[in-house]
Short mmCIF file of C-alpha atoms in Angstrom, two decimals:
data_model
loop_
_atom_site.label_atom_id
_atom_site.label_comp_id
_atom_site.label_asym_id
_atom_site.label_seq_id
_atom_site.Cartn_x
_atom_site.Cartn_y
_atom_site.Cartn_z
CA UNK A 86 102.36 70.35 81.70
CA UNK A 87 102.24 68.72 78.26
CA UNK A 88 102.38 65.22 79.75
CA UNK A 89 99.83 66.10 82.41
CA UNK A 90 97.47 67.71 79.89
CA UNK A 91 97.72 64.70 77.58
CA UNK A 92 96.97 62.25 80.41
CA UNK A 93 94.01 64.34 81.59
CA UNK A 94 92.65 64.61 78.06
CA UNK A 95 92.97 60.86 77.50
CA UNK A 96 91.31 60.06 80.82
CA UNK A 97 88.32 62.35 80.32
CA UNK A 98 87.98 61.09 76.74
CA UNK A 99 87.67 57.52 78.02
CA UNK A 100 85.22 58.45 80.80
CA UNK A 101 83.03 60.49 78.45
CA UNK A 102 83.19 57.75 75.82
CA UNK A 103 81.53 55.52 78.40
CA UNK A 104 78.88 58.15 79.15
CA UNK A 105 78.17 59.14 75.53
CA UNK A 106 77.96 55.64 74.10
CA UNK A 107 74.93 55.10 76.34
CA UNK A 108 73.30 58.29 75.06
CA UNK A 109 73.74 57.22 71.45
CA UNK A 110 72.39 53.75 72.19
CA UNK A 111 69.41 55.30 74.02
CA UNK A 112 68.60 57.39 70.97
CA UNK A 113 68.92 54.51 68.51
CA UNK A 114 68.13 51.07 69.99
CA UNK A 115 67.49 50.86 73.74
CA UNK A 116 63.79 51.78 73.53
CA UNK A 117 62.65 48.78 71.44
CA UNK A 118 65.01 46.35 73.22
CA UNK A 119 64.28 47.24 76.83
CA UNK A 120 60.81 48.85 76.62
CA UNK A 121 59.12 46.83 73.82
CA UNK A 122 55.60 47.15 75.26
CA UNK A 123 55.72 50.94 74.84
CA UNK A 124 54.87 52.91 71.70
CA UNK A 125 57.92 54.12 69.70
CA UNK A 126 57.77 57.61 71.23
CA UNK A 127 57.14 56.29 74.75
CA UNK A 128 59.97 53.77 74.36
CA UNK A 129 62.36 56.53 73.35
CA UNK A 130 61.21 58.62 76.33
CA UNK A 131 61.78 55.67 78.68
CA UNK A 132 65.28 55.10 77.25
CA UNK A 133 66.06 58.80 77.70
CA UNK A 134 64.78 58.54 81.29
CA UNK A 135 67.43 55.91 82.03
CA UNK A 136 69.89 58.24 80.27
CA UNK A 137 68.84 61.05 82.63
CA UNK A 138 69.52 58.90 85.71
CA UNK A 139 73.22 59.23 84.93
CA UNK A 140 72.93 62.99 85.36
CA UNK A 141 71.09 62.64 88.66
CA UNK A 142 73.93 60.43 89.90
CA UNK A 143 76.66 62.85 88.84
CA UNK A 144 76.21 65.35 91.72
CA UNK A 145 76.24 62.43 94.16
CA UNK A 146 79.46 61.26 92.57
CA UNK A 147 80.92 64.75 92.87
CA UNK A 148 80.08 64.75 96.61
CA UNK A 149 81.58 61.29 97.15
CA UNK A 150 84.72 61.78 95.07
CA UNK A 151 84.95 65.48 95.98
CA UNK A 152 85.26 64.48 99.63
CA UNK A 153 88.04 62.10 98.65
CA UNK A 154 89.74 64.77 96.52
CA UNK A 155 89.64 67.42 99.25
CA UNK A 156 90.71 65.00 101.99
CA UNK A 157 93.15 62.62 100.25
CA UNK A 158 94.18 64.39 97.06
CA UNK A 159 93.11 64.82 93.47
CA UNK A 160 95.05 61.86 92.05
CA UNK A 161 93.14 59.00 93.81
CA UNK A 162 89.90 60.40 92.40
CA UNK A 163 91.11 59.86 88.84
CA UNK A 164 91.87 56.18 89.40
CA UNK A 165 88.73 55.18 91.31
CA UNK A 166 86.31 57.11 89.10
CA UNK A 167 87.78 55.54 85.97
CA UNK A 168 87.47 52.04 87.43
CA UNK A 169 83.83 52.57 88.42
CA UNK A 170 82.74 54.08 85.12
CA UNK A 171 84.60 51.52 83.01
CA UNK A 172 83.25 48.50 84.90
CA UNK A 173 79.63 49.70 84.82
CA UNK A 174 79.86 50.49 81.08
CA UNK A 175 81.13 46.99 80.24
CA UNK A 176 78.30 45.57 82.34
CA UNK A 177 75.68 47.52 80.33
CA UNK A 178 76.83 45.64 77.25
CA UNK A 179 76.14 42.35 79.02
CA UNK A 180 72.56 43.07 80.19
CA UNK A 181 70.04 40.75 78.44
CA UNK A 182 67.12 42.43 76.70
CA UNK A 183 63.54 42.59 77.98
CA UNK A 184 62.63 39.59 75.84
CA UNK A 185 65.14 37.42 77.75
CA UNK A 186 64.68 38.42 81.41
CA UNK A 187 61.63 40.69 81.46
CA UNK A 188 61.42 43.71 83.75
CA UNK A 189 64.79 42.90 85.33
CA UNK A 190 66.45 44.16 82.12
CA UNK A 191 65.45 47.84 82.39
CA UNK A 192 66.05 47.72 86.17
CA UNK A 193 69.63 46.52 85.64
CA UNK A 194 70.08 49.16 82.96
CA UNK A 195 68.94 51.82 85.40
CA UNK A 196 71.33 50.68 88.15
CA UNK A 197 74.33 50.53 85.83
CA UNK A 198 73.55 53.94 84.34
CA UNK A 199 73.44 55.31 87.90
CA UNK A 200 76.91 53.87 88.58
CA UNK A 201 78.19 55.37 85.32
CA UNK A 202 77.01 58.79 86.41
CA UNK A 203 78.50 58.32 89.87
CA UNK A 204 81.95 57.69 88.37
CA UNK A 205 81.74 60.54 85.88
CA UNK A 206 80.65 62.92 88.64
CA UNK A 207 84.02 62.39 90.29
CA UNK A 208 86.10 62.30 87.11
CA UNK A 209 85.62 65.89 85.99
CA UNK A 210 86.63 67.48 89.29
CA UNK A 211 89.75 65.36 89.69
CA UNK A 212 91.02 65.75 86.12
CA UNK A 213 90.36 69.46 85.89
CA UNK A 214 91.78 70.33 89.30
CA UNK A 215 94.94 68.31 88.79
CA UNK A 216 95.59 70.23 85.56
CA UNK A 217 94.45 73.66 86.78
CA UNK A 218 96.46 73.50 90.00
CA UNK A 219 99.64 72.57 88.12
CA UNK A 220 99.18 75.25 85.43
CA UNK A 221 100.85 78.69 85.44
CA UNK A 222 98.22 81.38 86.20
CA UNK A 223 98.69 83.27 82.92
CA UNK A 224 97.88 80.14 80.87
CA UNK A 225 95.56 78.36 83.26
CA UNK A 226 92.56 78.45 80.93
CA UNK A 227 94.64 77.05 78.06
CA UNK A 228 96.08 74.10 79.99
CA UNK A 229 92.78 73.42 81.76
CA UNK A 230 90.99 73.27 78.42
CA UNK A 231 92.65 69.98 77.47
CA UNK A 232 90.44 67.91 79.81
CA UNK A 233 87.56 69.79 78.16
CA UNK A 234 88.69 68.45 74.76
CA UNK A 235 88.25 64.95 76.22
CA UNK A 236 84.44 64.94 75.90
CA UNK A 237 84.72 65.74 72.18
CA UNK A 238 87.21 62.90 71.67
CA UNK A 239 85.04 60.54 73.71
CA UNK A 240 81.96 61.50 71.72
CA UNK A 241 83.69 60.94 68.38
CA UNK A 242 85.02 57.57 69.57
CA UNK A 243 81.61 56.46 70.84
CA UNK A 244 79.71 57.56 67.78
CA UNK A 245 82.45 56.46 65.39
CA UNK A 246 82.20 52.91 66.69
CA UNK A 247 78.39 53.07 66.50
CA UNK A 248 78.60 54.49 62.97
CA UNK A 249 80.97 51.78 61.78
CA UNK A 250 78.84 49.02 63.26
CA UNK A 251 75.65 50.58 61.92
CA UNK A 252 77.12 50.70 58.42
CA UNK A 253 78.64 47.20 58.53
CA UNK A 254 75.75 45.28 60.09
CA UNK A 255 72.15 44.72 59.15
CA UNK A 256 69.40 46.25 61.30
CA UNK A 257 68.75 42.85 62.88
CA UNK A 258 72.44 42.21 63.66
CA UNK A 259 72.90 45.69 65.10
CA UNK A 260 69.85 45.28 67.37
CA UNK A 261 70.87 41.74 68.41
CA UNK A 262 74.52 42.26 69.34
CA UNK A 263 76.16 45.11 67.39
CA UNK A 264 75.13 47.86 69.82
CA UNK A 265 76.84 45.97 72.67
CA UNK A 266 80.34 46.06 71.14
CA UNK A 267 81.07 49.73 72.06
CA UNK A 268 80.19 48.96 75.68
CA UNK A 269 82.52 45.97 75.78
CA UNK A 270 85.32 48.08 74.29
CA UNK A 271 85.12 50.35 77.34
CA UNK A 272 87.03 47.73 79.34
CA UNK A 273 90.14 48.00 77.18
CA UNK A 274 89.91 51.79 77.19
CA UNK A 275 89.66 51.87 80.99
CA UNK A 276 92.83 49.77 81.33
CA UNK A 277 94.64 52.14 78.95
CA UNK A 278 93.47 55.11 81.00
CA UNK A 279 94.70 53.59 84.25
CA UNK A 280 98.12 53.01 82.70
CA UNK A 281 98.30 56.64 81.50
CA UNK A 282 97.34 57.98 84.92
CA UNK A 283 99.74 55.81 86.90
CA UNK A 284 102.59 58.30 86.42
CA UNK A 285 100.71 61.47 87.41
CA UNK A 286 101.88 63.43 90.45
CA UNK A 287 99.64 64.99 93.07
CA UNK A 288 98.55 68.63 92.76
CA UNK A 289 101.12 71.00 94.34
CA UNK A 290 98.31 73.22 95.60
CA UNK A 291 96.78 70.32 97.54
CA UNK A 292 100.17 69.37 99.01
CA UNK A 293 100.55 72.95 100.31
CA UNK A 294 97.32 72.78 102.31
CA UNK A 295 97.86 72.61 106.06
CA UNK A 296 94.23 72.80 107.18
CA UNK A 297 92.12 70.25 105.30
CA UNK A 298 88.34 70.51 105.38
CA UNK A 299 86.90 67.88 107.68
CA UNK A 300 83.55 67.67 105.87
CA UNK A 301 84.02 69.52 102.54
CA UNK A 302 80.34 69.36 101.53
CA UNK A 303 79.22 70.96 104.81
CA UNK A 304 81.65 73.84 104.26
CA UNK A 305 80.55 74.28 100.66
CA UNK A 306 76.87 74.43 101.66
CA UNK A 307 77.55 76.76 104.58
CA UNK A 308 79.95 79.19 102.93
CA UNK A 309 79.44 78.75 99.17
CA UNK A 310 75.80 77.70 98.76
CA UNK A 311 74.85 80.73 96.63
CA UNK A 312 77.92 80.19 94.44
CA UNK A 313 77.01 76.53 93.84
CA UNK A 314 73.47 77.46 92.77
CA UNK A 315 74.70 80.23 90.47
CA UNK A 316 77.30 78.01 88.80
CA UNK A 317 74.73 75.22 88.35
CA UNK A 318 72.28 77.64 86.75
CA UNK A 319 75.02 79.17 84.61
CA UNK A 320 76.13 75.81 83.22
CA UNK A 321 72.61 74.48 82.56
CA UNK A 322 72.46 76.07 79.10
CA UNK A 323 75.67 74.41 77.95
CA UNK A 324 74.43 70.99 78.97
CA UNK A 325 71.00 71.55 77.44
CA UNK A 326 72.41 72.69 74.11
CA UNK A 327 75.03 69.96 73.92
CA UNK A 328 72.67 67.08 74.66
CA UNK A 329 69.93 68.52 72.47
CA UNK A 330 72.19 68.44 69.42
CA UNK A 331 74.12 65.23 70.23
CA UNK A 332 71.36 63.03 71.67
CA UNK A 333 67.84 64.33 71.02
CA UNK A 334 68.61 65.35 67.43
CA UNK A 335 69.59 61.74 66.60
CA UNK A 336 66.20 60.35 67.54
CA UNK A 337 64.34 63.33 66.05
CA UNK A 338 66.08 63.12 62.67
CA UNK A 339 65.93 59.35 62.34
CA UNK A 340 62.38 58.80 63.67
CA UNK A 341 60.54 61.96 62.60
CA UNK A 342 62.38 63.04 59.45
CA UNK A 343 63.48 59.66 58.11
CA UNK A 344 67.16 60.68 57.93
CA UNK A 345 69.42 57.64 57.93
CA UNK A 346 71.30 56.84 61.14
CA UNK A 347 74.64 56.98 59.31
CA UNK A 348 74.01 60.45 57.87
CA UNK A 349 72.89 61.90 61.18
CA UNK A 350 75.78 60.44 63.15
CA UNK A 351 78.18 61.82 60.54
CA UNK A 352 76.70 65.34 60.80
CA UNK A 353 76.92 65.37 64.58
CA UNK A 354 80.41 63.89 64.69
CA UNK A 355 81.79 66.38 62.16
CA UNK A 356 80.45 69.30 64.22
CA UNK A 357 81.90 67.84 67.44
CA UNK A 358 85.32 67.46 65.79
CA UNK A 359 85.34 71.17 64.90
CA UNK A 360 84.22 72.04 68.43
CA UNK A 361 87.02 69.96 69.97
CA UNK A 362 89.67 71.48 67.69
CA UNK A 363 88.61 75.04 68.61
CA UNK A 364 88.51 74.45 72.38
CA UNK A 365 92.16 75.49 73.08
CA UNK A 366 91.73 78.62 70.94
CA UNK A 367 88.65 79.68 72.92
CA UNK A 368 90.57 79.00 76.13
CA UNK A 369 93.41 81.24 74.95
CA UNK A 370 90.85 84.00 74.45
CA UNK A 371 89.72 83.33 78.01
CA UNK A 372 93.27 83.89 79.25
CA UNK A 373 93.40 87.11 77.25
CA UNK A 374 89.95 88.63 77.85
CA UNK A 375 88.73 86.87 80.99
CA UNK A 376 86.50 83.92 81.88
CA UNK A 377 83.24 85.77 82.48
CA UNK A 378 83.14 87.68 79.14
CA UNK A 379 83.60 84.42 77.22
CA UNK A 380 80.80 82.76 79.19
CA UNK A 381 78.44 85.68 78.62
CA UNK A 382 79.22 85.68 74.90
CA UNK A 383 78.63 81.93 74.64
CA UNK A 384 75.29 82.10 76.46
CA UNK A 385 74.13 84.99 74.29
CA UNK A 386 75.13 83.03 71.20
CA UNK A 387 73.10 80.03 72.38
CA UNK A 388 70.04 82.19 73.02
CA UNK A 389 70.23 83.72 69.54
CA UNK A 390 70.92 80.49 67.66
CA UNK A 391 68.41 77.98 69.06
CA UNK A 392 65.46 78.90 66.81
CA UNK A 393 67.56 78.99 63.62
CA UNK A 394 69.10 75.67 64.69
CA UNK A 395 65.79 73.79 64.94
CA UNK A 396 64.69 75.29 61.62
CA UNK A 397 67.88 73.98 59.97
CA UNK A 398 67.44 70.57 61.59
CA UNK A 399 63.88 70.32 60.32
CA UNK A 400 65.01 70.62 56.69
CA UNK A 401 66.44 67.09 56.79
CA UNK A 402 69.25 68.29 54.49
CA UNK A 403 72.63 67.02 55.79
CA UNK A 404 74.60 70.21 55.10
CA UNK A 405 71.99 72.46 56.69
CA UNK A 406 71.63 70.15 59.69
CA UNK A 407 75.41 70.19 60.11
CA UNK A 408 75.47 74.00 60.05
CA UNK A 409 72.70 74.17 62.64
CA UNK A 410 74.51 71.78 64.97
CA UNK A 411 77.89 73.43 64.40
CA UNK A 412 76.59 76.90 65.28
CA UNK A 413 75.14 75.56 68.54
CA UNK A 414 78.36 73.78 69.50
CA UNK A 415 80.51 76.84 68.73
CA UNK A 416 78.37 78.92 71.10
CA UNK A 417 78.61 76.09 73.65
CA UNK A 418 82.39 75.82 73.55
CA UNK A 419 82.83 79.60 73.80
CA UNK A 420 81.76 79.26 77.43
CA UNK A 421 82.76 75.68 78.27
CA UNK A 422 86.36 76.08 77.06
CA UNK A 423 87.08 78.34 80.06
CA UNK A 424 84.89 76.58 82.65
CA UNK A 425 87.70 74.25 83.72
CA UNK A 426 89.73 77.28 84.85
CA UNK A 427 86.78 79.42 85.96
CA UNK A 428 85.08 77.04 88.40
CA UNK A 429 88.20 76.07 90.40
CA UNK A 430 89.15 79.76 90.67
CA UNK A 431 85.75 80.54 92.21
CA UNK A 432 86.30 78.20 95.19
CA UNK A 433 88.94 78.18 97.91
CA UNK A 434 91.48 75.35 97.59
CA UNK A 435 90.42 73.37 100.69
CA UNK A 436 86.92 72.67 99.30
CA UNK A 437 87.63 73.18 95.60
CA UNK A 438 87.22 69.57 94.49
CA UNK A 439 83.78 69.33 96.07
CA UNK A 440 82.52 72.84 95.28
CA UNK A 441 83.57 72.99 91.63
CA UNK A 442 82.42 69.43 90.87
CA UNK A 443 79.04 69.78 92.61
CA UNK A 444 78.28 73.06 90.80
CA UNK A 445 79.36 71.57 87.47
CA UNK A 446 77.32 68.39 87.84
CA UNK A 447 74.21 70.08 89.23
CA UNK A 448 74.24 72.08 86.01
CA UNK A 449 74.11 68.72 84.24
CA UNK A 450 70.96 67.75 86.14
CA UNK A 451 69.27 71.05 85.29
CA UNK A 452 70.29 71.13 81.65
CA UNK A 453 71.30 67.64 80.53
CA UNK A 454 69.03 65.16 82.32
CA UNK A 455 65.70 66.60 81.24
CA UNK A 456 66.52 68.08 77.84
CA UNK A 457 66.20 64.90 75.68
CA UNK A 458 62.93 64.02 77.45
CA UNK A 459 61.44 67.52 77.21
CA UNK A 460 62.63 67.99 73.63
CA UNK A 461 61.21 64.63 72.52
CA UNK A 462 57.85 65.49 74.10
CA UNK A 463 57.72 68.97 72.57
CA UNK A 464 58.74 67.70 69.13
CA UNK A 465 56.11 64.94 69.25
CA UNK A 466 53.32 67.48 69.81
CA UNK A 467 54.53 70.06 67.31
CA UNK A 468 54.72 70.38 63.56
CA UNK A 469 57.60 69.48 61.30
CA UNK A 470 59.69 72.35 62.74
CA UNK A 471 60.00 71.81 66.52
CA UNK A 472 59.74 75.47 67.53
CA UNK A 473 58.88 74.43 71.08
CA UNK A 474 62.31 72.84 71.43
CA UNK A 475 63.97 76.03 70.20
CA UNK A 476 62.02 78.17 72.66
CA UNK A 477 62.83 75.79 75.52
CA UNK A 478 66.56 75.96 74.78
CA UNK A 479 66.41 79.73 74.34
CA UNK A 480 64.77 80.07 77.76
CA UNK A 481 67.47 77.98 79.46
CA UNK A 482 70.17 80.03 77.71
CA UNK A 483 68.67 83.27 79.03
CA UNK A 484 68.52 81.81 82.55
CA UNK A 485 72.20 80.88 82.35
CA UNK A 486 73.07 84.28 80.97
CA UNK A 487 71.55 85.88 84.07
CA UNK A 488 73.49 83.54 86.37
CA UNK A 489 76.80 84.27 84.64
CA UNK A 490 76.07 88.01 84.95
CA UNK A 491 75.95 87.56 88.75
CA UNK A 492 79.29 85.71 88.96
CA UNK A 493 82.59 87.58 89.44
CA UNK A 494 85.60 87.57 87.11
CA UNK A 495 88.50 85.41 88.34
CA UNK A 496 91.24 85.82 85.72
CA UNK A 497 94.55 86.34 87.56
CA UNK A 498 95.88 89.90 87.38
CA UNK A 499 99.25 89.94 85.54
CA UNK A 500 102.20 90.80 87.75
CA UNK A 501 104.64 93.32 86.14
CA UNK A 502 108.05 91.88 85.36
CA UNK A 503 109.83 95.02 86.60
CA UNK A 504 108.72 97.04 89.61
CA UNK A 505 107.87 100.65 88.65
CA UNK A 506 110.41 103.30 89.67
CA UNK A 507 109.06 105.83 92.17
CA UNK A 508 110.40 108.96 93.76
#
């Protein structure tokens, strides 16, 4: 389990590095380079629109790779999704700017972002299921949480590289070629990930299946449609909160408040490091108290913290901004630490790869794709404190809270070590 958890963590870290490095670039440089005829706000919105395309592609990727995972096994999904995401990320770093090739530049950016999302849509389901289906039931949330640490590692890697380049290069050098370096580095990371995953064994639960689903998506829609919609709605808040504080807040602080790019990246990265370190602890609590109570607590925390968070962000003071972001991410990880165990347990094994991944990635469309766009628009039409953003995030959190309330608990019931004596 330790080797499997480490390989899953490394793989998801690499995949999410690819996904997050685009989000950071969209917040910092892609608008002026690829949409130079737009105003600064409109350029940022256009860059975030290409960012959102990745989320639209993720459910399609979960259908494509979920079919493969339910028909051929979880392991092939991990290899193919990593190849697709890595290749498309390297290609983003090679796209000429609008000044060089005109409108073809943003079109190419859009296509490659779509392919990134397609690969990531398959990655989560394969990595999580391979870990969850190997794990002992009593510690399933703990072991399944290690792939969930991967996004934090990937985010820190992506933003760490951006931070180092931003600090070392001039504004002109960073805009000319510096922002491309993190995309090129994705190629080496993808090769490392493939090497790590080459020794993984197939899920024992999949190997036990005698009756494979012929068309997994059709079965999911027919028998689990309500469950997919509820899980998508439940996870929307987590996505919205995470991408509000890790993507939208970068552009808001640097463009509206005049906070330096280095300071803001440092605040966000420090909060993500704490979130990643606490993920296994939250998962342990999920093994002890159940998946659903942790999700309800996390959603409630998000709903209560969004208005204080935007007020702290608006101060422009690094320590207060860090505290605002940290509080949001702690509420987020309270629910997302157990999701990797919770979602697979909600679906039967023969359609689990498709059902869990589609529900998870539809939540990304609802909460992640639109949030940077909506938040940027609301902040642009508000005062110094973007209360509209806080109310928007609070509303999504309450929606997710209601969806979680309608989902059942799935934590395995402990089996007594000794049968009770009767008679």
